[in-house]
Tab-separated table of C-alpha atoms in Angstrom:
chain	number	residue	atom	x	y	z
A	98	MET	CA	44.730	-21.179	-4.601
A	99	LYS	CA	42.540	-23.042	-2.092
A	100	VAL	CA	44.804	-26.108	-2.333
A	101	ASN	CA	47.859	-23.930	-1.598
A	102	GLN	CA	46.151	-22.364	1.414
A	103	GLU	CA	45.201	-25.788	2.741
A	104	LEU	CA	48.739	-27.052	2.149
A	105	ASP	CA	50.134	-24.015	3.995
A	106	ARG	CA	47.800	-24.662	6.896
A	107	PHE	CA	48.730	-28.338	6.945
A	108	VAL	CA	52.469	-27.621	6.860
A	109	TYR	CA	52.378	-24.937	9.552
A	110	SER	CA	50.029	-26.846	11.838
A	111	THR	CA	52.024	-30.048	11.450
A	112	SER	CA	55.351	-28.308	11.969
A	113	HIS	CA	53.921	-26.675	15.105
A	114	ASN	CA	52.759	-30.031	16.448
A	115	LEU	CA	56.150	-31.573	15.759
A	116	ARG	CA	58.145	-28.621	17.092
A	117	SER	CA	56.171	-28.287	20.296
A	118	PRO	CA	57.363	-31.524	21.996
A	119	LEU	CA	60.836	-31.038	20.498
A	120	MET	CA	61.084	-27.591	22.074
A	121	SER	CA	59.982	-29.092	25.395
A	122	VAL	CA	62.835	-31.593	25.179
A	123	LEU	CA	65.231	-28.754	24.354
A	124	GLY	CA	63.920	-26.734	27.305
A	125	LEU	CA	64.394	-29.714	29.616
A	126	ILE	CA	67.944	-30.223	28.326
A	127	ASN	CA	68.684	-26.544	29.036
A	128	ILE	CA	67.364	-26.880	32.596
A	129	SER	CA	69.241	-30.161	33.139
A	130	ARG	CA	72.499	-28.651	31.861
A	131	LYS	CA	72.239	-25.671	34.225
A	132	GLU	CA	71.486	-27.907	37.200
A	133	VAL	CA	74.360	-30.291	36.389
A	134	GLN	CA	76.690	-27.280	36.085
A	135	ASN	CA	75.518	-26.303	39.576
A	136	LYS	CA	76.236	-29.892	40.741
A	137	ASP	CA	72.571	-30.542	41.451
A	138	CYS	CA	71.420	-33.799	39.834
A	139	SER	CA	68.514	-34.466	42.174
A	140	ARG	CA	65.754	-33.882	39.603
A	141	LEU	CA	67.365	-35.370	36.506
A	142	LEU	CA	65.235	-38.542	36.557
A	143	GLU	CA	62.090	-36.407	36.702
A	144	TYR	CA	63.332	-34.454	33.667
A	145	PHE	CA	64.105	-37.694	31.794
A	146	ASP	CA	60.501	-38.832	32.401
A	147	MET	CA	59.193	-35.557	30.996
A	148	MET	CA	61.505	-35.897	27.977
A	149	SER	CA	60.082	-39.391	27.378
A	150	THR	CA	56.525	-38.020	27.545
A	151	SER	CA	57.376	-35.309	25.002
A	152	ILE	CA	59.086	-37.775	22.667
A	153	GLU	CA	56.069	-40.122	22.849
A	154	LYS	CA	53.853	-37.167	21.947
A	155	LEU	CA	56.055	-36.414	18.947
A	156	ASP	CA	55.939	-40.068	17.908
A	157	HIS	CA	52.130	-40.076	18.205
A	158	THR	CA	51.900	-37.067	15.883
A	159	LEU	CA	54.258	-38.703	13.376
A	160	LYS	CA	52.115	-41.855	13.366
A	161	GLU	CA	49.009	-39.747	12.764
A	162	ILE	CA	50.666	-38.063	9.793
A	163	VAL	CA	51.707	-41.440	8.345
A	164	ASP	CA	48.147	-42.788	8.783
A	165	TYR	CA	46.774	-39.694	7.072
A	166	SER	CA	49.198	-40.024	4.169
A	167	LYS	CA	48.650	-43.779	3.777
A	168	ASN	CA	44.893	-43.360	3.651
A	169	ALA	CA	45.156	-40.572	1.084
A	170	ARG	CA	47.549	-42.422	-1.215
A	171	GLN	CA	46.975	-46.152	-0.919
A	172	ASP	CA	44.284	-47.976	-2.848
A	173	VAL	CA	41.597	-49.817	-0.933
A	174	LYS	CA	42.734	-53.421	-0.479
A	175	ILE	CA	39.919	-55.889	0.261
A	176	GLU	CA	40.629	-58.967	2.353
A	177	LYS	CA	38.688	-61.446	4.421
A	178	ILE	CA	38.510	-60.208	8.014
A	179	ASP	CA	37.724	-62.060	11.209
A	180	LEU	CA	35.977	-59.327	13.218
A	181	GLN	CA	36.351	-60.879	16.669
A	182	GLU	CA	40.061	-61.471	16.127
A	183	THR	CA	40.676	-58.021	14.620
A	184	LEU	CA	38.885	-56.254	17.474
A	185	GLN	CA	40.647	-58.334	20.113
A	186	ILE	CA	44.057	-57.532	18.566
A	187	CYS	CA	43.184	-53.806	18.625
A	188	LEU	CA	42.114	-53.995	22.282
A	189	ASP	CA	45.312	-55.877	23.171
A	190	LYS	CA	47.415	-53.259	21.363
A	191	LEU	CA	45.727	-50.505	23.377
A	192	ASN	CA	46.139	-52.215	26.722
A	193	TYR	CA	49.342	-50.244	27.350
A	194	LEU	CA	47.357	-46.984	27.529
A	195	GLU	CA	46.920	-45.464	30.953
A	196	GLY	CA	43.628	-46.566	32.471
A	197	ALA	CA	42.953	-49.274	29.873
A	198	HIS	CA	42.901	-52.005	32.518
A	199	GLU	CA	40.244	-50.186	34.541
A	200	ILE	CA	37.733	-50.430	31.702
A	201	LYS	CA	35.497	-53.381	30.934
A	202	LYS	CA	35.428	-54.054	27.203
A	203	GLU	CA	32.729	-56.027	25.465
A	204	ILE	CA	32.510	-57.145	21.875
A	205	ILE	CA	29.115	-58.139	20.461
A	206	ILE	CA	29.016	-59.448	16.917
A	207	ASP	CA	25.686	-60.099	15.298
A	208	GLY	CA	25.040	-61.525	11.848
A	209	GLY	CA	28.374	-63.164	11.056
A	210	ASN	CA	31.976	-62.759	12.152
A	211	ILE	CA	33.566	-62.563	8.690
A	212	ILE	CA	33.498	-59.450	6.526
A	213	PHE	CA	35.404	-58.296	3.460
A	214	CYS	CA	37.076	-54.958	3.991
A	215	ASP	CA	40.449	-53.184	3.978
A	216	PRO	CA	42.202	-54.528	7.122
A	217	ASP	CA	44.678	-51.636	7.519
A	218	ARG	CA	41.940	-49.029	7.252
A	219	LEU	CA	39.634	-50.930	9.583
A	220	ASN	CA	42.493	-51.069	12.117
A	221	VAL	CA	43.064	-47.313	11.850
A	222	ILE	CA	39.353	-46.744	12.556
A	223	PHE	CA	39.188	-49.130	15.515
A	224	ILE	CA	42.487	-48.014	17.088
A	225	ASN	CA	41.650	-44.302	16.921
A	226	VAL	CA	38.068	-44.547	18.170
A	227	ILE	CA	38.800	-47.086	20.938
A	228	SER	CA	41.912	-45.217	22.114
A	229	ASN	CA	39.773	-42.075	22.457
A	230	ALA	CA	37.265	-44.055	24.527
A	231	ILE	CA	40.111	-45.137	26.829
A	232	LYS	CA	41.769	-41.732	26.998
A	233	TYR	CA	38.535	-39.911	27.784
A	234	ARG	CA	37.227	-42.402	30.333
A	235	ASP	CA	35.429	-40.895	33.314
A	236	ILE	CA	37.771	-41.469	36.261
A	237	ASN	CA	34.881	-40.740	38.643
A	238	LYS	CA	32.872	-43.736	37.415
A	239	LYS	CA	33.437	-47.041	39.146
A	240	ASN	CA	32.148	-49.187	36.287
A	241	LYS	CA	33.836	-47.950	33.146
A	242	ILE	CA	32.855	-49.687	29.957
A	243	ILE	CA	33.522	-49.694	26.232
A	244	SER	CA	30.965	-51.610	24.257
A	245	ILE	CA	31.692	-52.531	20.640
A	246	THR	CA	28.724	-53.835	18.695
A	247	VAL	CA	28.997	-54.996	15.112
A	248	HIS	CA	26.016	-55.938	12.952
A	249	THR	CA	26.894	-57.510	9.641
A	250	TYR	CA	24.280	-57.256	6.907
A	251	PRO	CA	24.391	-58.544	3.318
A	252	PHE	CA	25.414	-55.133	1.982
A	253	LYS	CA	27.033	-53.357	4.893
A	254	THR	CA	28.667	-53.613	8.296
A	255	SER	CA	27.422	-51.357	11.087
A	256	ILE	CA	29.810	-50.712	13.952
A	257	THR	CA	28.852	-48.950	17.181
A	258	ILE	CA	31.512	-48.056	19.714
A	259	GLN	CA	29.957	-46.753	22.899
A	260	ASP	CA	31.647	-45.620	26.093
A	261	ASN	CA	30.513	-44.132	29.388
A	262	GLY	CA	33.374	-41.628	29.443
A	263	VAL	CA	33.454	-37.903	30.113
A	264	GLY	CA	31.638	-37.029	26.874
A	265	ILE	CA	32.073	-34.028	24.590
A	266	PHE	CA	30.504	-30.602	25.053
A	267	PRO	CA	27.617	-30.130	22.552
A	268	ASN	CA	29.289	-27.144	20.838
A	269	TYR	CA	32.404	-29.238	20.082
A	270	VAL	CA	30.699	-32.371	18.739
A	271	ASP	CA	30.288	-31.012	15.202
A	272	LYS	CA	33.964	-30.050	15.037
A	273	VAL	CA	35.630	-33.272	16.231
A	274	PHE	CA	36.129	-34.550	12.666
A	275	ASP	CA	37.850	-31.309	11.592
A	276	MET	CA	41.532	-31.370	10.786
A	277	PHE	CA	43.724	-30.321	13.759
A	278	TYR	CA	40.702	-29.836	16.014
A	279	ARG	CA	41.301	-30.716	19.640
A	280	ALA	CA	38.342	-30.603	21.998
A	281	SER	CA	40.350	-31.314	25.125
A	282	ASP	CA	43.642	-30.583	26.881
A	283	LYS	CA	44.054	-34.339	27.216
A	284	SER	CA	44.554	-34.689	23.486
A	285	ASN	CA	48.220	-35.592	23.008
A	286	GLY	CA	48.243	-35.749	19.234
A	287	ALA	CA	47.940	-33.153	16.552
A	288	GLY	CA	44.154	-33.207	16.456
A	289	LEU	CA	44.252	-35.525	13.464
A	290	GLY	CA	42.876	-38.744	14.999
A	291	LEU	CA	39.157	-38.405	14.259
A	292	TYR	CA	39.881	-36.479	11.062
A	293	ILE	CA	41.839	-39.510	9.829
A	294	VAL	CA	38.993	-41.801	10.937
A	295	LYS	CA	36.501	-39.734	8.934
A	296	GLU	CA	38.777	-39.674	5.872
A	297	THR	CA	39.319	-43.437	6.181
A	298	VAL	CA	35.599	-44.167	6.468
A	299	ASP	CA	35.022	-41.903	3.442
A	300	LYS	CA	37.651	-43.828	1.477
A	301	LEU	CA	35.762	-47.041	2.250
A	302	GLY	CA	32.553	-45.417	1.026
A	303	GLY	CA	31.086	-45.448	4.502
A	304	LYS	CA	29.475	-43.044	6.928
A	305	ILE	CA	30.374	-42.006	10.462
A	306	SER	CA	28.480	-40.080	13.105
A	307	ILE	CA	29.132	-39.205	16.716
A	308	ASP	CA	26.738	-38.579	19.537
A	309	SER	CA	27.907	-37.464	22.931
A	310	GLU	CA	26.642	-36.193	26.220
A	311	ILE	CA	28.750	-34.720	28.983
A	312	GLU	CA	29.229	-37.121	31.919
A	313	THR	CA	27.179	-39.786	30.104
A	314	GLY	CA	29.503	-40.877	27.327
A	315	THR	CA	30.092	-41.001	23.609
A	316	THR	CA	28.716	-43.207	20.846
A	317	VAL	CA	30.434	-43.484	17.476
A	318	GLU	CA	28.433	-45.155	14.706
A	319	ILE	CA	30.096	-46.309	11.517
A	320	ASP	CA	28.527	-47.915	8.452
A	321	ILE	CA	30.853	-49.525	5.935
A	322	PRO	CA	29.476	-50.954	2.711
A	323	PHE	CA	30.199	-54.590	2.020
A	324	GLY	CA	33.644	-54.894	0.477
A	325	GLY	CA	34.549	-51.430	1.668
A	326	ARG	CA	33.382	-49.753	-1.509
A	327	SER	CA	30.811	-47.097	-2.019
A	328	THR	CA	27.393	-48.388	-2.929
A	329	LYS	CA	26.578	-45.057	-4.562
B	1450	MET	CA	61.991	-8.939	40.548
B	1451	ASN	CA	59.118	-10.729	42.266
B	1452	LYS	CA	56.597	-10.943	39.467
B	1453	ASN	CA	53.261	-12.703	39.624
B	1454	VAL	CA	53.062	-14.908	36.592
B	1455	LEU	CA	50.261	-16.680	34.741
B	1456	LEU	CA	51.332	-19.473	32.370
B	1457	VAL	CA	48.796	-20.446	29.697
B	1458	ASP	CA	49.712	-23.548	27.727
B	1459	ASP	CA	48.048	-26.920	27.137
B	1460	ASP	CA	51.467	-28.574	27.420
B	1461	MET	CA	52.080	-28.946	31.157
B	1462	ILE	CA	55.732	-29.733	30.511
B	1463	CYS	CA	56.137	-26.382	28.785
B	1464	ASN	CA	54.531	-24.632	31.760
B	1465	PHE	CA	56.950	-26.503	34.025
B	1466	ILE	CA	59.968	-25.423	31.940
B	1467	THR	CA	58.882	-21.788	31.964
B	1468	GLU	CA	58.172	-21.818	35.700
B	1469	THR	CA	61.516	-23.504	36.491
B	1470	THR	CA	63.368	-21.003	34.304
B	1471	LEU	CA	61.639	-18.011	35.944
B	1472	ASN	CA	62.374	-19.437	39.391
B	1473	ARG	CA	66.035	-19.909	38.451
B	1474	LEU	CA	66.202	-16.270	37.409
B	1475	GLY	CA	64.568	-15.281	40.696
B	1476	ILE	CA	61.789	-13.517	38.834
B	1477	ALA	CA	58.673	-15.378	39.901
B	1478	LYS	CA	56.800	-14.652	43.098
B	1479	GLU	CA	53.477	-16.396	42.553
B	1480	VAL	CA	52.999	-18.650	39.522
B	1481	HIS	CA	49.683	-20.041	38.286
B	1482	SER	CA	49.067	-22.260	35.279
B	1483	ALA	CA	46.115	-22.637	32.947
B	1484	LEU	CA	45.779	-25.294	30.248
B	1485	ASN	CA	43.846	-23.122	27.785
B	1486	GLY	CA	42.483	-19.626	27.287
B	1487	GLN	CA	39.198	-20.393	29.019
B	1488	GLU	CA	40.955	-21.663	32.148
B	1489	ALA	CA	43.089	-18.515	32.102
B	1490	LEU	CA	39.963	-16.332	31.935
B	1491	ASP	CA	38.472	-18.296	34.832
B	1492	LEU	CA	41.666	-17.675	36.805
B	1493	LEU	CA	41.517	-13.970	36.010
B	1494	ASN	CA	37.978	-13.952	37.393
B	1495	SER	CA	39.278	-15.475	40.598
B	1496	TYR	CA	41.793	-12.619	40.738
B	1497	PHE	CA	38.780	-10.349	40.903
B	1498	LEU	CA	37.549	-12.312	43.871
B	1499	GLY	CA	40.922	-11.862	45.526
B	1500	ASP	CA	41.716	-15.580	45.667
B	1501	VAL	CA	45.063	-15.126	43.936
B	1502	SER	CA	47.248	-12.156	43.032
B	1503	ILE	CA	46.808	-10.265	39.776
B	1504	PRO	CA	49.511	-11.376	37.331
B	1505	ASP	CA	52.230	-8.989	36.181
B	1506	ILE	CA	53.067	-11.202	33.198
B	1507	ILE	CA	51.068	-13.703	31.171
B	1508	PHE	CA	53.057	-16.186	29.076
B	1509	LEU	CA	50.559	-17.253	26.429
B	1510	ASP	CA	50.686	-20.171	23.992
B	1511	LEU	CA	48.731	-19.770	20.753
B	1512	ASN	CA	47.692	-23.277	19.746
B	1513	MET	CA	45.453	-24.647	22.488
B	1514	PRO	CA	42.186	-26.580	22.559
B	1515	ILE	CA	38.900	-25.055	23.826
B	1516	MET	CA	40.171	-21.451	23.606
B	1517	ASP	CA	43.369	-20.613	21.749
B	1518	GLY	CA	45.763	-17.748	22.441
B	1519	PHE	CA	44.217	-15.328	19.947
B	1520	GLN	CA	40.717	-15.972	21.273
B	1521	PHE	CA	42.062	-15.380	24.776
B	1522	ILE	CA	43.549	-12.014	23.732
B	1523	ASP	CA	40.173	-10.980	22.271
B	1524	ALA	CA	38.350	-11.995	25.440
B	1525	PHE	CA	41.022	-10.394	27.676
B	1526	LYS	CA	40.636	-7.069	25.872
B	1527	LYS	CA	36.921	-7.079	26.649
B	1528	LEU	CA	37.466	-7.654	30.368
B	1529	ASP	CA	36.935	-4.772	32.695
B	1530	PHE	CA	39.929	-5.350	34.893
B	1531	PRO	CA	41.748	-3.045	37.350
B	1532	LYS	CA	45.270	-2.135	36.151
B	1533	LYS	CA	44.723	-4.376	33.156
B	1534	GLU	CA	46.993	-2.284	30.940
B	1535	LYS	CA	49.915	-3.031	33.265
B	1536	ILE	CA	49.728	-6.743	32.607
B	1537	LEU	CA	52.408	-7.803	30.130
B	1538	ILE	CA	51.278	-10.460	27.662
B	1539	VAL	CA	54.132	-12.463	26.145
B	1540	ILE	CA	53.310	-14.964	23.428
B	1541	LEU	CA	55.377	-18.114	23.865
B	1542	THR	CA	54.796	-20.467	20.972
B	1543	SER	CA	56.264	-23.272	18.870
B	1544	SER	CA	54.705	-21.759	15.775
B	1545	ILE	CA	57.013	-20.657	12.978
B	1546	ASN	CA	54.131	-19.353	10.910
B	1547	PRO	CA	54.852	-15.676	10.103
B	1548	LYS	CA	51.087	-15.057	9.970
B	1549	ASP	CA	50.858	-15.777	13.700
B	1550	LEU	CA	53.417	-13.050	14.405
B	1551	GLU	CA	51.523	-10.629	12.127
B	1552	LYS	CA	48.234	-11.457	13.807
B	1553	ALA	CA	49.752	-10.994	17.269
B	1554	LYS	CA	51.049	-7.567	16.231
B	1555	SER	CA	47.658	-6.629	14.797
B	1556	LEU	CA	46.119	-7.478	18.174
B	1557	GLY	CA	48.586	-5.144	19.863
B	1558	ILE	CA	50.839	-7.830	21.323
B	1559	ASP	CA	54.471	-6.798	20.894
B	1560	HIS	CA	56.181	-9.515	22.872
B	1561	TYR	CA	56.585	-12.737	20.957
B	1562	MET	CA	58.980	-15.560	21.831
B	1563	THR	CA	59.494	-18.967	20.342
B	1564	LYS	CA	59.814	-21.957	22.663
B	1565	PRO	CA	61.598	-22.956	24.748
B	1566	VAL	CA	61.640	-19.920	27.018
B	1567	ASN	CA	65.015	-18.224	26.859
B	1568	GLU	CA	66.599	-16.705	29.982
B	1569	GLU	CA	68.371	-13.875	28.155
B	1570	LYS	CA	65.231	-12.861	26.278
B	1571	VAL	CA	63.144	-12.873	29.446
B	1572	LEU	CA	65.702	-10.733	31.263
B	1573	ALA	CA	65.917	-8.307	28.327
B	1574	LEU	CA	62.121	-8.072	28.210
B	1575	LEU	CA	61.822	-7.289	31.900
B	1576	LYS	CA	64.632	-4.714	31.819
B	1577	ASN	CA	62.621	-2.742	29.282
């Protein structure tokens, strides 16, 4: 019964998040058609830009759903990982995001650069957390920074991703890992990003916590057991 | 028809589409937008202060961060607001969940539209 209710909620919430940008595109097509019929094409380029934004939003939601499904279904696959290289690739991938170039990024690795973990899952964690740090940067701060610190120990890897962004209101912090929860209007996905991160960390047998203060920034701390398996 | 309109939706593009459609129909006089229920409540408070005109219609999305449409309706009902009962709340949503429609009805909201805003439906609504 509970599973059915959760499935219902998942289906309706997902369909809403997919329909919403689609309906925006449809609305923009309707407006464009009327204006073309009235021989006014002056704003068409503006409408095309908005259609692109909506389609990118839809694509983002689809990617989140695929990440969620992959994590739920695929077995943990352990490989040798070069941390510096992996983190740099993630940062390069995210450089297209608005505002990414304004932010100083630092990577500090302590205790060894090589770990054994699931590379796809580690990427999902890094991409989601770092993209949030970029998206929720504080535009009023001159020196924006994302600091990624990794300590590798014999039995675990501890990752801290700290930013000096806008921060999260205290009453929302506990909810950010909930499925479909969005703490901000700036969120352009389905509210699955940090939920997927939490699920992914769980799958690796790890732990995640978040600490945030408004106007100061957010710190995400992740512990992953060596080899990405639970030590329990 | 010269209606003051408040658009409440976290999707700015949706607010733009609704505003453009209302302008095309010659319905809108003054249009304000809010990105969630809390912003809409804040705007309503500024109506009290006389900064902007009291809305005749509120187009309200349901799924929004910070304060969703249902939470807004609850909070709106508790407001002590002059001529509040004259304000028409129209839910404008992408949801196809029948439970949302049921819940809206249970909260006393009779006007429910699925996105995108439809000219004919808006005109029919305002005729009544």
